[in-house]
Amino acid sequence: MKSKFKADLSKEKQLTPLLDSYYQKHLKQYCFERISNLKKQLQGIDLILKDNISGKRFFVDEKAQLDYVNENLPTFAFELMYLKNTVQKQGWLFDVSKKTQFYALITSIYSDEDDVFTSCNITFVNREKLIQHLDGVGLSQKGLEQIISKKQNKHGKLTLEPLNPKSEGYLFFSTKNKAEKPVNLILKLDFLIKIGVAKKLV
């Protein structure tokens, strides 16, 4: 099982012009700067949005469903844990070294021909609000890590008591099909909007 990191990076580059055109069209009150500095990217900053009036800056991490091109998924996977060289590492959602304030979740990515992307949806998620909401329903970082540690060898879906698996979310363990063996919190986009932690841009 090979890590697809490099392939994903080149696809992300090809998606960039489409994303930038959407930001220009729908975020008129902001100017944006795309970040190429690797150190900043590793801190979870792909984009800096700057409010034209207040000058306030927001750090955005773009997360694209590039494994599901030409598909319309109602959910998004938030990474809690993954393996690197057999060591379990902190996923990006709770990683304190990440400076991300907003996630731009890019879904329903459509492509007419190889690597030419024609449309997608973008949902902005306020990271802090999401973490606070999870904490409030009993799914704190510590609580989720305890659940994960008891299910080390599990593969597949695990329902969580505070979440309705059909309309809200669940845990998913990818122990058999991915090199990094990630554990993801799968959340419905509509649910994120309903609880007030997300807004759909397009």
Short mmCIF file of C-alpha atoms in Angstrom, two decimals:
data_model
loop_
_atom_site.label_atom_id
_atom_site.label_comp_id
_atom_site.label_asym_id
_atom_site.label_seq_id
_atom_site.Cartn_x
_atom_site.Cartn_y
_atom_site.Cartn_z
CA MET A 1 0.00 0.00 0.00
CA LYS A 2 1.69 3.13 -1.21
CA SER A 3 1.04 6.58 0.19
CA LYS A 4 -0.60 8.76 -2.45
CA PHE A 5 0.75 12.03 -1.04
CA LYS A 6 2.63 13.17 -4.19
CA ALA A 7 -0.18 12.25 -6.61
CA ASP A 8 -2.64 14.17 -4.44
CA LEU A 9 -0.39 17.23 -4.44
CA SER A 10 -0.29 17.43 -8.24
CA LYS A 11 -4.08 17.00 -8.42
CA GLU A 12 -4.49 19.75 -5.85
CA LYS A 13 -2.41 22.07 -8.04
CA GLN A 14 -4.70 21.36 -10.99
CA LEU A 15 -7.73 22.14 -8.84
CA THR A 16 -6.33 25.51 -7.70
CA PRO A 17 -7.47 27.70 -10.65
CA LEU A 18 -11.08 26.56 -10.20
CA LEU A 19 -10.97 27.25 -6.45
CA ASP A 20 -9.41 30.68 -6.97
CA SER A 21 -12.14 31.62 -9.45
CA TYR A 22 -14.80 30.68 -6.86
CA TYR A 23 -13.08 32.66 -4.11
CA GLN A 24 -12.86 35.73 -6.36
CA LYS A 25 -16.53 35.45 -7.28
CA HIS A 26 -18.04 34.59 -3.88
CA LEU A 27 -15.69 36.18 -1.34
CA LYS A 28 -15.83 39.75 -2.58
CA GLN A 29 -15.24 41.22 0.89
CA TYR A 30 -11.90 39.40 1.16
CA CYS A 31 -8.65 39.38 -0.72
CA PHE A 32 -6.75 36.11 -0.57
CA GLU A 33 -3.18 34.97 -0.72
CA ARG A 34 -2.29 31.44 -1.73
CA ILE A 35 0.56 30.01 0.35
CA SER A 36 3.45 28.16 -1.32
CA ASN A 37 5.78 28.19 1.69
CA LEU A 38 6.05 24.53 2.79
CA LYS A 39 6.53 25.39 6.47
CA LYS A 40 3.26 27.31 6.52
CA GLN A 41 1.48 24.57 4.54
CA LEU A 42 2.62 22.04 7.15
CA GLN A 43 1.06 24.32 9.77
CA GLY A 44 -2.26 23.85 7.97
CA ILE A 45 -2.28 27.11 6.00
CA ASP A 46 -3.03 26.86 2.26
CA LEU A 47 -4.72 30.22 1.99
CA ILE A 48 -4.83 33.48 3.93
CA LEU A 49 -8.10 35.41 3.64
CA LYS A 50 -7.93 39.08 4.53
CA ASP A 51 -11.03 41.11 5.29
CA ASN A 52 -10.94 44.21 3.05
CA ILE A 53 -12.53 46.42 5.71
CA SER A 54 -11.10 45.26 9.04
CA GLY A 55 -7.82 43.88 7.68
CA LYS A 56 -8.33 40.79 9.84
CA ARG A 57 -6.63 37.65 8.50
CA PHE A 58 -7.89 34.08 8.57
CA PHE A 59 -5.83 30.92 8.00
CA VAL A 60 -7.54 28.38 5.74
CA ASP A 61 -6.62 24.75 5.12
CA GLU A 62 -8.08 23.35 1.89
CA LYS A 63 -9.22 19.74 2.10
CA ALA A 64 -10.31 18.22 -1.21
CA GLN A 65 -12.09 14.90 -1.82
CA LEU A 66 -9.78 14.01 -4.69
CA ASP A 67 -10.33 10.27 -4.18
CA TYR A 68 -13.96 10.80 -5.20
CA VAL A 69 -13.88 12.83 -8.42
CA ASN A 70 -17.26 12.87 -10.24
CA GLU A 71 -19.01 11.71 -7.09
CA ASN A 72 -21.27 13.67 -4.77
CA LEU A 73 -20.61 12.57 -1.19
CA PRO A 74 -22.74 14.04 1.63
CA THR A 75 -19.95 13.54 4.19
CA PHE A 76 -16.40 14.63 4.94
CA ALA A 77 -13.61 12.78 6.77
CA PHE A 78 -11.83 14.64 9.59
CA GLU A 79 -8.52 12.94 10.38
CA LEU A 80 -8.01 11.99 14.04
CA MET A 81 -5.05 9.58 13.85
CA TYR A 82 -2.73 8.05 11.26
CA LEU A 83 0.44 5.94 11.12
CA LYS A 84 3.79 7.21 9.94
CA ASN A 85 6.66 4.70 9.93
CA THR A 86 4.61 2.48 12.30
CA VAL A 87 4.22 5.36 14.81
CA GLN A 88 0.74 6.62 15.55
CA LYS A 89 0.47 10.36 14.88
CA GLN A 90 -2.05 13.06 15.63
CA GLY A 91 -4.44 13.75 12.73
CA TRP A 92 -5.02 17.30 11.54
CA LEU A 93 -8.30 18.04 13.33
CA PHE A 94 -6.84 18.19 16.87
CA ASP A 95 -3.18 18.80 15.97
CA VAL A 96 -2.07 21.81 18.07
CA SER A 97 0.83 22.54 15.71
CA LYS A 98 -1.71 23.44 13.01
CA LYS A 99 -2.64 27.11 12.84
CA THR A 100 -5.77 26.45 10.75
CA GLN A 101 -8.80 28.57 11.64
CA PHE A 102 -11.07 27.43 8.81
CA TYR A 103 -11.24 24.33 6.65
CA ALA A 104 -12.35 24.79 3.06
CA LEU A 105 -13.93 21.39 2.38
CA ILE A 106 -13.95 20.77 -1.36
CA THR A 107 -16.52 18.17 -2.39
CA SER A 108 -18.50 17.10 -5.46
CA ILE A 109 -15.43 17.68 -7.64
CA TYR A 110 -16.32 17.14 -11.28
CA SER A 111 -13.91 16.63 -14.14
CA ASP A 112 -14.81 16.33 -17.85
CA GLU A 113 -11.41 15.02 -18.86
CA ASP A 114 -8.30 13.86 -17.02
CA ASP A 115 -7.17 16.43 -14.48
CA VAL A 116 -9.36 19.22 -15.86
CA PHE A 117 -11.75 20.18 -13.10
CA THR A 118 -14.96 21.94 -14.09
CA SER A 119 -16.96 22.38 -10.88
CA CYS A 120 -16.96 21.64 -7.16
CA ASN A 121 -18.65 22.58 -3.91
CA ILE A 122 -16.84 24.46 -1.14
CA THR A 123 -17.98 24.41 2.49
CA PHE A 124 -16.14 26.54 5.05
CA VAL A 125 -15.88 25.04 8.55
CA ASN A 126 -14.85 27.03 11.61
CA ARG A 127 -12.31 24.70 13.23
CA GLU A 128 -12.59 26.10 16.76
CA LYS A 129 -16.40 26.02 16.72
CA LEU A 130 -16.39 22.42 15.46
CA ILE A 131 -13.99 21.28 18.21
CA GLN A 132 -16.09 23.13 20.83
CA HIS A 133 -19.27 21.48 19.56
CA LEU A 134 -17.70 18.00 19.67
CA ASP A 135 -16.42 18.71 23.17
CA GLY A 136 -19.91 19.82 24.22
CA VAL A 137 -21.53 16.56 23.12
CA GLY A 138 -18.89 14.43 24.85
CA LEU A 139 -16.52 13.89 21.91
CA SER A 140 -13.43 15.69 23.17
CA GLN A 141 -10.00 14.89 21.76
CA LYS A 142 -9.22 12.80 24.86
CA GLY A 143 -12.55 10.97 24.71
CA LEU A 144 -12.15 10.10 21.03
CA GLU A 145 -8.56 8.93 21.60
CA GLN A 146 -9.76 6.59 24.37
CA ILE A 147 -12.39 5.10 22.05
CA ILE A 148 -9.77 4.65 19.29
CA SER A 149 -7.21 3.03 21.64
CA LYS A 150 -9.73 0.35 22.61
CA LYS A 151 -10.36 -0.52 18.94
CA GLN A 152 -6.79 -0.73 17.66
CA ASN A 153 -7.38 -3.45 15.07
CA LYS A 154 -10.84 -2.50 13.95
CA HIS A 155 -11.58 -1.88 10.28
CA GLY A 156 -14.70 -0.04 9.15
CA LYS A 157 -17.46 1.97 10.76
CA LEU A 158 -17.98 2.56 14.48
CA THR A 159 -21.05 4.42 15.71
CA LEU A 160 -20.63 7.02 18.44
CA GLU A 161 -23.33 7.51 21.05
CA PRO A 162 -23.75 11.31 20.70
CA LEU A 163 -24.04 11.16 16.89
CA ASN A 164 -26.81 9.76 14.74
CA PRO A 165 -24.84 7.67 12.20
CA LYS A 166 -27.42 8.29 9.46
CA SER A 167 -27.78 12.06 9.72
CA GLU A 168 -24.74 13.28 11.70
CA GLY A 169 -21.62 11.12 11.74
CA TYR A 170 -19.50 8.19 12.95
CA LEU A 171 -15.90 6.96 13.25
CA PHE A 172 -14.21 5.10 10.42
CA PHE A 173 -11.07 2.96 10.75
CA SER A 174 -9.13 2.35 7.49
CA THR A 175 -6.76 -0.29 8.84
CA LYS A 176 -6.82 -2.62 5.83
CA ASN A 177 -6.96 -0.40 2.74
CA LYS A 178 -4.65 2.57 3.38
CA ALA A 179 -0.92 2.72 4.13
CA GLU A 180 -1.40 5.41 6.79
CA LYS A 181 -4.24 3.43 8.47
CA PRO A 182 -6.12 6.64 9.30
CA VAL A 183 -8.92 6.90 11.81
CA ASN A 184 -11.40 9.52 10.64
CA LEU A 185 -14.42 11.21 12.12
CA ILE A 186 -16.94 11.16 9.26
CA LEU A 187 -19.39 14.05 9.50
CA LYS A 188 -22.33 15.01 7.30
CA LEU A 189 -21.95 18.40 5.62
CA ASP A 190 -25.63 19.25 6.23
CA PHE A 191 -25.15 18.48 9.93
CA LEU A 192 -22.14 20.85 10.14
CA ILE A 193 -24.21 23.63 8.56
CA LYS A 194 -27.21 22.88 10.82
CA ILE A 195 -25.18 23.15 14.04
CA GLY A 196 -23.72 26.49 12.88
CA VAL A 197 -20.05 25.52 12.47
CA ALA A 198 -20.08 25.55 8.65
CA LYS A 199 -21.32 27.62 5.72
CA LYS A 200 -21.60 26.60 2.10
CA LEU A 201 -19.78 28.92 -0.28
CA VAL A 202 -20.74 27.15 -3.54
#
